[in-house]
PDB file of C-alpha atoms in Angstrom:
ATOM      1  CA  ASP A  24     112.943 151.764 102.586  1.00 71.00           C
ATOM      2  CA  GLN A  25     110.887 152.024 105.990  1.00 84.00           C
ATOM      3  CA  GLN A  26     112.269 149.522 108.242  1.00 92.00           C
ATOM      4  CA  VAL A  27     109.375 150.815 111.149  1.00 96.00           C
ATOM      5  CA  LYS A  28     105.917 151.467 109.702  1.00 96.00           C
ATOM      6  CA  GLN A  29     103.077 153.004 111.437  1.00 97.00           C
ATOM      7  CA  ASN A  30     100.156 152.595 108.918  1.00 93.00           C
ATOM      8  CA  SER A  31      97.698 154.839 110.525  1.00 95.00           C
ATOM      9  CA  PRO A  32      98.485 158.506 110.272  1.00 95.00           C
ATOM     10  CA  SER A  33      95.647 159.252 112.779  1.00 97.00           C
ATOM     11  CA  LEU A  34      93.335 157.803 115.315  1.00 97.00           C
ATOM     12  CA  SER A  35      90.290 159.266 117.047  1.00 98.00           C
ATOM     13  CA  VAL A  36      88.812 157.728 120.371  1.00 98.00           C
ATOM     14  CA  GLN A  37      86.266 158.586 122.813  1.00 98.00           C
ATOM     15  CA  GLU A  38      87.477 159.331 126.286  1.00 97.00           C
ATOM     16  CA  GLY A  39      87.623 156.293 128.417  1.00 97.00           C
ATOM     17  CA  ARG A  40      87.859 153.786 125.680  1.00 98.00           C
ATOM     18  CA  ILE A  41      90.851 151.891 124.810  1.00 98.00           C
ATOM     19  CA  SER A  42      93.431 153.485 122.258  1.00 98.00           C
ATOM     20  CA  ILE A  43      95.385 151.044 120.291  1.00 98.00           C
ATOM     21  CA  LEU A  44      98.182 152.196 118.151  1.00 98.00           C
ATOM     22  CA  ASN A  45      99.788 149.879 115.765  1.00 98.00           C
ATOM     23  CA  CYS A  46     103.580 149.409 114.786  1.00 98.00           C
ATOM     24  CA  ASP A  47     105.282 146.908 112.125  1.00 98.00           C
ATOM     25  CA  TYR A  48     108.954 146.544 111.570  1.00 96.00           C
ATOM     26  CA  THR A  49     110.893 144.629 108.867  1.00 95.00           C
ATOM     27  CA  ASN A  50     114.278 144.027 110.646  1.00 91.00           C
ATOM     28  CA  SER A  51     114.317 140.948 112.322  1.00 90.00           C
ATOM     29  CA  MET A  52     117.573 142.270 114.156  1.00 90.00           C
ATOM     30  CA  PHE A  53     115.829 144.692 116.396  1.00 91.00           C
ATOM     31  CA  ASP A  54     115.879 143.611 119.736  1.00 89.00           C
ATOM     32  CA  TYR A  55     114.512 146.606 121.650  1.00 91.00           C
ATOM     33  CA  PHE A  56     111.585 148.756 120.946  1.00 94.00           C
ATOM     34  CA  LEU A  57     110.061 152.090 122.132  1.00 94.00           C
ATOM     35  CA  TRP A  58     106.964 154.319 121.910  1.00 96.00           C
ATOM     36  CA  TYR A  59     107.555 158.108 122.379  1.00 96.00           C
ATOM     37  CA  LYS A  60     104.691 160.623 122.674  1.00 96.00           C
ATOM     38  CA  LYS A  61     105.217 164.165 121.173  1.00 95.00           C
ATOM     39  CA  TYR A  62     102.871 167.465 121.767  1.00 95.00           C
ATOM     40  CA  PRO A  63     103.277 170.280 119.360  1.00 91.00           C
ATOM     41  CA  ALA A  64     106.139 172.489 119.540  1.00 88.00           C
ATOM     42  CA  GLU A  65     107.863 170.179 122.094  1.00 92.00           C
ATOM     43  CA  GLY A  66     110.532 167.277 121.608  1.00 93.00           C
ATOM     44  CA  PRO A  67     109.432 163.747 121.993  1.00 93.00           C
ATOM     45  CA  THR A  68     108.893 162.441 125.219  1.00 93.00           C
ATOM     46  CA  PHE A  69     109.823 158.624 126.310  1.00 92.00           C
ATOM     47  CA  LEU A  70     106.654 156.804 127.030  1.00 95.00           C
ATOM     48  CA  ILE A  71     107.603 152.938 127.258  1.00 95.00           C
ATOM     49  CA  SER A  72     109.683 150.383 126.325  1.00 93.00           C
ATOM     50  CA  ILE A  73     110.063 146.383 125.370  1.00 95.00           C
ATOM     51  CA  SER A  74     112.683 143.980 125.183  1.00 92.00           C
ATOM     52  CA  SER A  75     112.670 141.471 122.471  1.00 93.00           C
ATOM     53  CA  ILE A  76     112.965 138.765 125.059  1.00 93.00           C
ATOM     54  CA  LYS A  77     109.234 139.841 126.295  1.00 95.00           C
ATOM     55  CA  ASP A  78     105.808 139.862 124.852  1.00 96.00           C
ATOM     56  CA  LYS A  79     104.232 142.618 127.066  1.00 97.00           C
ATOM     57  CA  ASN A  80     105.233 145.530 129.435  1.00 97.00           C
ATOM     58  CA  GLU A  81     102.818 147.297 131.220  1.00 97.00           C
ATOM     59  CA  ASP A  82     103.102 150.711 132.853  1.00 96.00           C
ATOM     60  CA  GLY A  83     100.170 152.368 134.506  1.00 97.00           C
ATOM     61  CA  ARG A  84      97.770 152.780 131.571  1.00 98.00           C
ATOM     62  CA  PHE A  85      99.884 152.056 129.049  1.00 98.00           C
ATOM     63  CA  THR A  86     100.789 148.538 127.897  1.00 98.00           C
ATOM     64  CA  VAL A  87     103.029 147.313 125.026  1.00 98.00           C
ATOM     65  CA  PHE A  88     102.450 143.987 123.229  1.00 98.00           C
ATOM     66  CA  LEU A  89     105.306 142.542 121.011  1.00 98.00           C
ATOM     67  CA  ASN A  90     104.554 139.529 118.461  1.00 97.00           C
ATOM     68  CA  LYS A  91     107.928 138.867 117.166  1.00 96.00           C
ATOM     69  CA  SER A  92     106.623 136.236 114.685  1.00 96.00           C
ATOM     70  CA  ALA A  93     104.447 138.893 112.953  1.00 97.00           C
ATOM     71  CA  LYS A  94     107.009 141.781 113.664  1.00 97.00           C
ATOM     72  CA  HIS A  95     104.613 143.693 115.013  1.00 97.00           C
ATOM     73  CA  LEU A  96     103.974 145.681 118.177  1.00 97.00           C
ATOM     74  CA  SER A  97     101.216 147.427 119.217  1.00 98.00           C
ATOM     75  CA  LEU A  98     100.576 150.305 122.495  1.00 98.00           C
ATOM     76  CA  HIS A  99      97.320 150.103 124.082  1.00 98.00           C
ATOM     77  CA  ILE A 100      96.200 153.030 126.435  1.00 98.00           C
ATOM     78  CA  VAL A 101      93.505 152.107 128.752  1.00 97.00           C
ATOM     79  CA  PRO A 102      91.338 154.279 129.379  1.00 98.00           C
ATOM     80  CA  SER A 103      92.427 156.873 127.054  1.00 98.00           C
ATOM     81  CA  GLN A 104      92.166 160.420 128.366  1.00 97.00           C
ATOM     82  CA  PRO A 105      91.915 164.038 126.601  1.00 97.00           C
ATOM     83  CA  GLY A 106      95.668 164.639 127.813  1.00 96.00           C
ATOM     84  CA  ASP A 107      96.643 161.568 125.681  1.00 98.00           C
ATOM     85  CA  SER A 108      96.109 163.352 122.593  1.00 98.00           C
ATOM     86  CA  ALA A 109      99.464 163.508 120.978  1.00 97.00           C
ATOM     87  CA  VAL A 110     101.637 162.113 118.133  1.00 97.00           C
ATOM     88  CA  TYR A 111     102.853 158.781 119.007  1.00 98.00           C
ATOM     89  CA  PHE A 112     106.158 157.289 117.524  1.00 97.00           C
ATOM     90  CA  CYS A 113     107.286 153.826 117.462  1.00 97.00           C
ATOM     91  CA  ALA A 114     110.933 153.377 117.628  1.00 95.00           C
ATOM     92  CA  ALA A 115     113.282 150.488 117.292  1.00 93.00           C
ATOM     93  CA  GLU A 116     116.853 149.578 118.184  1.00 89.00           C
ATOM     94  CA  GLY A 117     119.646 146.735 117.474  1.00 78.00           C
ATOM     95  CA  GLY A 118     118.925 146.341 113.909  1.00 65.00           C
ATOM     96  CA  GLY A 119     122.624 146.456 112.833  1.00 67.00           C
ATOM     97  CA  GLY A 120     123.098 150.022 113.979  1.00 65.00           C
ATOM     98  CA  SER A 121     124.789 151.207 116.695  1.00 70.00           C
ATOM     99  CA  GLN A 122     123.386 150.905 120.305  1.00 74.00           C
ATOM    100  CA  GLY A 123     121.012 154.088 120.903  1.00 78.00           C
ATOM    101  CA  ASN A 124     120.553 154.532 117.155  1.00 86.00           C
ATOM    102  CA  LEU A 125     116.653 154.480 117.080  1.00 90.00           C
ATOM    103  CA  ILE A 126     114.635 153.990 113.892  1.00 92.00           C
ATOM    104  CA  PHE A 127     111.595 155.828 114.393  1.00 95.00           C
ATOM    105  CA  GLY A 128     108.168 155.275 112.468  1.00 97.00           C
ATOM    106  CA  LYS A 129     106.348 158.405 111.089  1.00 96.00           C
ATOM    107  CA  GLY A 130     104.011 158.539 113.949  1.00 97.00           C
ATOM    108  CA  THR A 131     100.282 158.184 114.552  1.00 98.00           C
ATOM    109  CA  LYS A 132      98.466 161.293 115.691  1.00 97.00           C
ATOM    110  CA  LEU A 133      96.056 160.132 118.468  1.00 98.00           C
ATOM    111  CA  SER A 134      93.025 162.278 119.340  1.00 98.00           C
ATOM    112  CA  VAL A 135      90.820 161.384 122.113  1.00 98.00           C
ATOM    113  CA  LYS A 136      87.579 163.260 122.300  1.00 96.00           C
ATOM    114  CA  PRO A 137      85.753 164.159 125.553  1.00 93.00           C
TER     115      PRO A 137
ATOM    116  CA  GLU B  25     116.313 167.872 136.775  1.00 64.00           C
ATOM    117  CA  ALA B  26     116.855 170.567 133.970  1.00 77.00           C
ATOM    118  CA  GLY B  27     115.872 168.930 130.467  1.00 92.00           C
ATOM    119  CA  VAL B  28     117.788 169.371 127.391  1.00 96.00           C
ATOM    120  CA  ALA B  29     118.349 172.761 126.199  1.00 96.00           C
ATOM    121  CA  GLN B  30     118.491 173.870 122.552  1.00 97.00           C
ATOM    122  CA  SER B  31     118.440 177.376 120.789  1.00 97.00           C
ATOM    123  CA  PRO B  32     117.310 178.999 118.824  1.00 97.00           C
ATOM    124  CA  ARG B  33     113.991 177.832 118.831  1.00 96.00           C
ATOM    125  CA  TYR B  34     113.238 178.989 115.140  1.00 97.00           C
ATOM    126  CA  LYS B  35     115.741 179.849 112.518  1.00 97.00           C
ATOM    127  CA  ILE B  36     114.791 181.089 109.023  1.00 98.00           C
ATOM    128  CA  ILE B  37     117.684 181.228 106.587  1.00 98.00           C
ATOM    129  CA  GLU B  38     118.340 181.640 102.761  1.00 97.00           C
ATOM    130  CA  LYS B  39     119.687 178.600 100.586  1.00 96.00           C
ATOM    131  CA  ARG B  40     123.452 178.590 100.470  1.00 97.00           C
ATOM    132  CA  GLN B  41     123.598 180.167 103.654  1.00 97.00           C
ATOM    133  CA  SER B  42     125.028 178.726 106.895  1.00 97.00           C
ATOM    134  CA  VAL B  43     123.508 177.958 110.143  1.00 98.00           C
ATOM    135  CA  ALA B  44     124.303 176.532 113.587  1.00 98.00           C
ATOM    136  CA  PHE B  45     122.180 175.059 116.470  1.00 97.00           C
ATOM    137  CA  TRP B  46     123.378 174.512 120.199  1.00 97.00           C
ATOM    138  CA  CYS B  47     122.625 171.912 122.674  1.00 97.00           C
ATOM    139  CA  ASN B  48     123.141 171.378 126.323  1.00 96.00           C
ATOM    140  CA  PRO B  49     122.327 168.105 127.396  1.00 95.00           C
ATOM    141  CA  ILE B  50     121.117 166.825 131.022  1.00 93.00           C
ATOM    142  CA  SER B  51     124.212 167.168 133.218  1.00 92.00           C
ATOM    143  CA  GLY B  52     126.066 163.743 133.830  1.00 89.00           C
ATOM    144  CA  HIS B  53     124.586 162.321 130.305  1.00 90.00           C
ATOM    145  CA  ALA B  54     127.692 161.021 128.530  1.00 89.00           C
ATOM    146  CA  THR B  55     125.633 160.059 125.311  1.00 91.00           C
ATOM    147  CA  LEU B  56     124.523 162.916 123.130  1.00 94.00           C
ATOM    148  CA  TYR B  57     122.451 162.633 119.936  1.00 94.00           C
ATOM    149  CA  TRP B  58     121.344 164.831 116.982  1.00 97.00           C
ATOM    150  CA  TYR B  59     118.279 163.784 115.250  1.00 96.00           C
ATOM    151  CA  GLN B  60     116.567 165.730 112.013  1.00 97.00           C
ATOM    152  CA  GLN B  61     112.759 165.552 111.987  1.00 96.00           C
ATOM    153  CA  ILE B  62     111.295 166.156 108.479  1.00 96.00           C
ATOM    154  CA  LEU B  63     107.554 167.370 108.258  1.00 93.00           C
ATOM    155  CA  GLY B  64     105.443 164.168 108.265  1.00 91.00           C
ATOM    156  CA  GLN B  65     108.298 161.815 108.926  1.00 93.00           C
ATOM    157  CA  GLY B  66     109.815 160.274 112.026  1.00 94.00           C
ATOM    158  CA  PRO B  67     113.257 161.455 113.674  1.00 94.00           C
ATOM    159  CA  LYS B  68     116.098 160.201 111.779  1.00 94.00           C
ATOM    160  CA  LEU B  69     119.464 160.041 113.656  1.00 94.00           C
ATOM    161  CA  LEU B  70     122.237 162.449 112.546  1.00 96.00           C
ATOM    162  CA  ILE B  71     125.030 161.563 114.632  1.00 95.00           C
ATOM    163  CA  GLN B  72     125.589 160.392 118.222  1.00 93.00           C
ATOM    164  CA  PHE B  73     128.333 161.185 120.646  1.00 93.00           C
ATOM    165  CA  GLN B  74     129.817 159.085 123.519  1.00 90.00           C
ATOM    166  CA  ASN B  75     131.325 161.737 125.920  1.00 87.00           C
ATOM    167  CA  ASN B  76     133.270 163.795 123.223  1.00 83.00           C
ATOM    168  CA  GLY B  77     134.066 160.808 120.766  1.00 91.00           C
ATOM    169  CA  VAL B  78     131.880 160.224 117.703  1.00 92.00           C
ATOM    170  CA  VAL B  79     130.225 156.896 117.778  1.00 90.00           C
ATOM    171  CA  ASP B  80     127.754 156.947 115.003  1.00 90.00           C
ATOM    172  CA  ASP B  81     127.716 159.368 112.138  1.00 93.00           C
ATOM    173  CA  SER B  82     127.022 157.485 108.957  1.00 91.00           C
ATOM    174  CA  GLN B  83     123.736 159.131 108.118  1.00 92.00           C
ATOM    175  CA  LEU B  84     125.369 162.814 108.429  1.00 96.00           C
ATOM    176  CA  PRO B  85     125.770 164.631 104.815  1.00 95.00           C
ATOM    177  CA  LYS B  86     129.267 165.240 105.914  1.00 94.00           C
ATOM    178  CA  ASP B  87     129.627 167.387 102.765  1.00 95.00           C
ATOM    179  CA  ARG B  88     127.230 170.201 104.448  1.00 97.00           C
ATOM    180  CA  PHE B  89     126.792 168.889 108.158  1.00 98.00           C
ATOM    181  CA  SER B  90     129.233 169.044 110.743  1.00 97.00           C
ATOM    182  CA  ALA B  91     128.937 168.689 114.569  1.00 97.00           C
ATOM    183  CA  GLU B  92     131.068 168.808 117.346  1.00 95.00           C
ATOM    184  CA  ARG B  93     130.784 168.107 120.962  1.00 94.00           C
ATOM    185  CA  LEU B  94     133.855 169.810 122.870  1.00 82.00           C
ATOM    186  CA  LYS B  95     134.645 168.668 126.408  1.00 84.00           C
ATOM    187  CA  GLY B  96     131.897 166.419 126.399  1.00 82.00           C
ATOM    188  CA  VAL B  97     129.150 168.593 127.344  1.00 90.00           C
ATOM    189  CA  ASP B  98     127.738 170.901 124.643  1.00 95.00           C
ATOM    190  CA  SER B  99     127.152 170.384 121.233  1.00 97.00           C
ATOM    191  CA  THR B 100     126.740 172.378 117.900  1.00 97.00           C
ATOM    192  CA  LEU B 101     125.430 171.302 114.594  1.00 98.00           C
ATOM    193  CA  LYS B 102     126.098 173.285 111.898  1.00 98.00           C
ATOM    194  CA  ILE B 103     125.219 172.884 108.122  1.00 98.00           C
ATOM    195  CA  GLN B 104     126.953 175.178 105.349  1.00 97.00           C
ATOM    196  CA  PRO B 105     125.709 175.707 102.784  1.00 96.00           C
ATOM    197  CA  ALA B 106     122.174 174.962 103.487  1.00 97.00           C
ATOM    198  CA  LYS B 107     119.796 173.400 100.976  1.00 97.00           C
ATOM    199  CA  LEU B 108     116.057 173.752 100.684  1.00 97.00           C
ATOM    200  CA  GLU B 109     115.723 170.105 101.690  1.00 97.00           C
ATOM    201  CA  ASP B 110     117.311 170.844 104.994  1.00 97.00           C
ATOM    202  CA  SER B 111     114.078 172.415 106.365  1.00 98.00           C
ATOM    203  CA  ALA B 112     113.442 170.361 109.642  1.00 97.00           C
ATOM    204  CA  VAL B 113     113.296 170.298 113.100  1.00 97.00           C
ATOM    205  CA  TYR B 114     116.640 169.664 114.475  1.00 98.00           C
ATOM    206  CA  LEU B 115     116.273 167.606 117.895  1.00 97.00           C
ATOM    207  CA  CYS B 116     118.930 167.010 120.204  1.00 97.00           C
ATOM    208  CA  ALA B 117     118.795 164.281 122.609  1.00 94.00           C
ATOM    209  CA  SER B 118     121.024 162.913 125.663  1.00 93.00           C
ATOM    210  CA  SER B 119     120.948 159.759 127.734  1.00 89.00           C
ATOM    211  CA  SER B 120     122.904 158.153 130.527  1.00 83.00           C
ATOM    212  CA  ASP B 121     122.702 154.782 129.284  1.00 71.00           C
ATOM    213  CA  ARG B 122     122.770 154.457 125.538  1.00 61.00           C
ATOM    214  CA  GLY B 123     119.315 154.905 125.417  1.00 58.00           C
ATOM    215  CA  ARG B 124     117.458 151.588 126.361  1.00 66.00           C
ATOM    216  CA  ASN B 125     115.526 153.487 129.041  1.00 70.00           C
ATOM    217  CA  GLY B 126     114.486 156.429 126.737  1.00 74.00           C
ATOM    218  CA  TYR B 127     116.387 159.296 125.676  1.00 85.00           C
ATOM    219  CA  THR B 128     115.415 162.955 126.793  1.00 91.00           C
ATOM    220  CA  PHE B 129     114.943 165.284 123.945  1.00 94.00           C
ATOM    221  CA  GLY B 130     114.989 168.737 123.881  1.00 96.00           C
ATOM    222  CA  SER B 131     112.448 171.124 122.222  1.00 96.00           C
ATOM    223  CA  GLY B 132     114.050 171.118 118.765  1.00 97.00           C
ATOM    224  CA  THR B 133     115.054 174.211 116.497  1.00 97.00           C
ATOM    225  CA  ARG B 134     113.041 174.423 113.553  1.00 97.00           C
ATOM    226  CA  LEU B 135     114.788 175.523 110.285  1.00 98.00           C
ATOM    227  CA  THR B 136     113.278 176.555 107.353  1.00 98.00           C
ATOM    228  CA  VAL B 137     115.603 177.104 104.216  1.00 98.00           C
ATOM    229  CA  VAL B 138     114.027 179.653 101.409  1.00 97.00           C
TER     230      VAL B 138
END
């Protein structure tokens, strides 16, 4: 049973437009959420995180929104750039597991077209 | 700072053989993680070390997988005997604060069991 779901396997966006990547979770005990970016043949790279006590966190072109009542979070990238093309993983922590035990979604492959 | 080093990058073995992976975390990072990423899935935690002690190995298939972190620095992950379903990328990560500011992942070892 997947506790973190990324229902869109892929997303294609034009350069300069907004990219919105979505993530849903089922475990209401999760209290921390992270986004990782992964290029081929490399390990995932930490991008941005948000605590469950907040509903928004912003870092440059990247903003994460959290809707606890809907158990939904999203990552917005504005403006999108070709270098943003990668697989994006949503991850959650605190669902009864040990601190540092991240539960990952399956990922969404973002393609930004020039 | 130097990243998380992993070796080998690729390994092909026959089923029932044994294999070992090595990880050197970022200097000073007390927490070390081994994740398994099967094709098309997100990473899944196998084992978490804090210094040289095991914090969480609840998802490690202990009948065939073992891991150690001697002296709280380098770590090895071993599979013996390997099964076809062990084909995956094995990612090592380290963090200084149990992950809340994101881990640093290595590039991984891609294992193919034939």
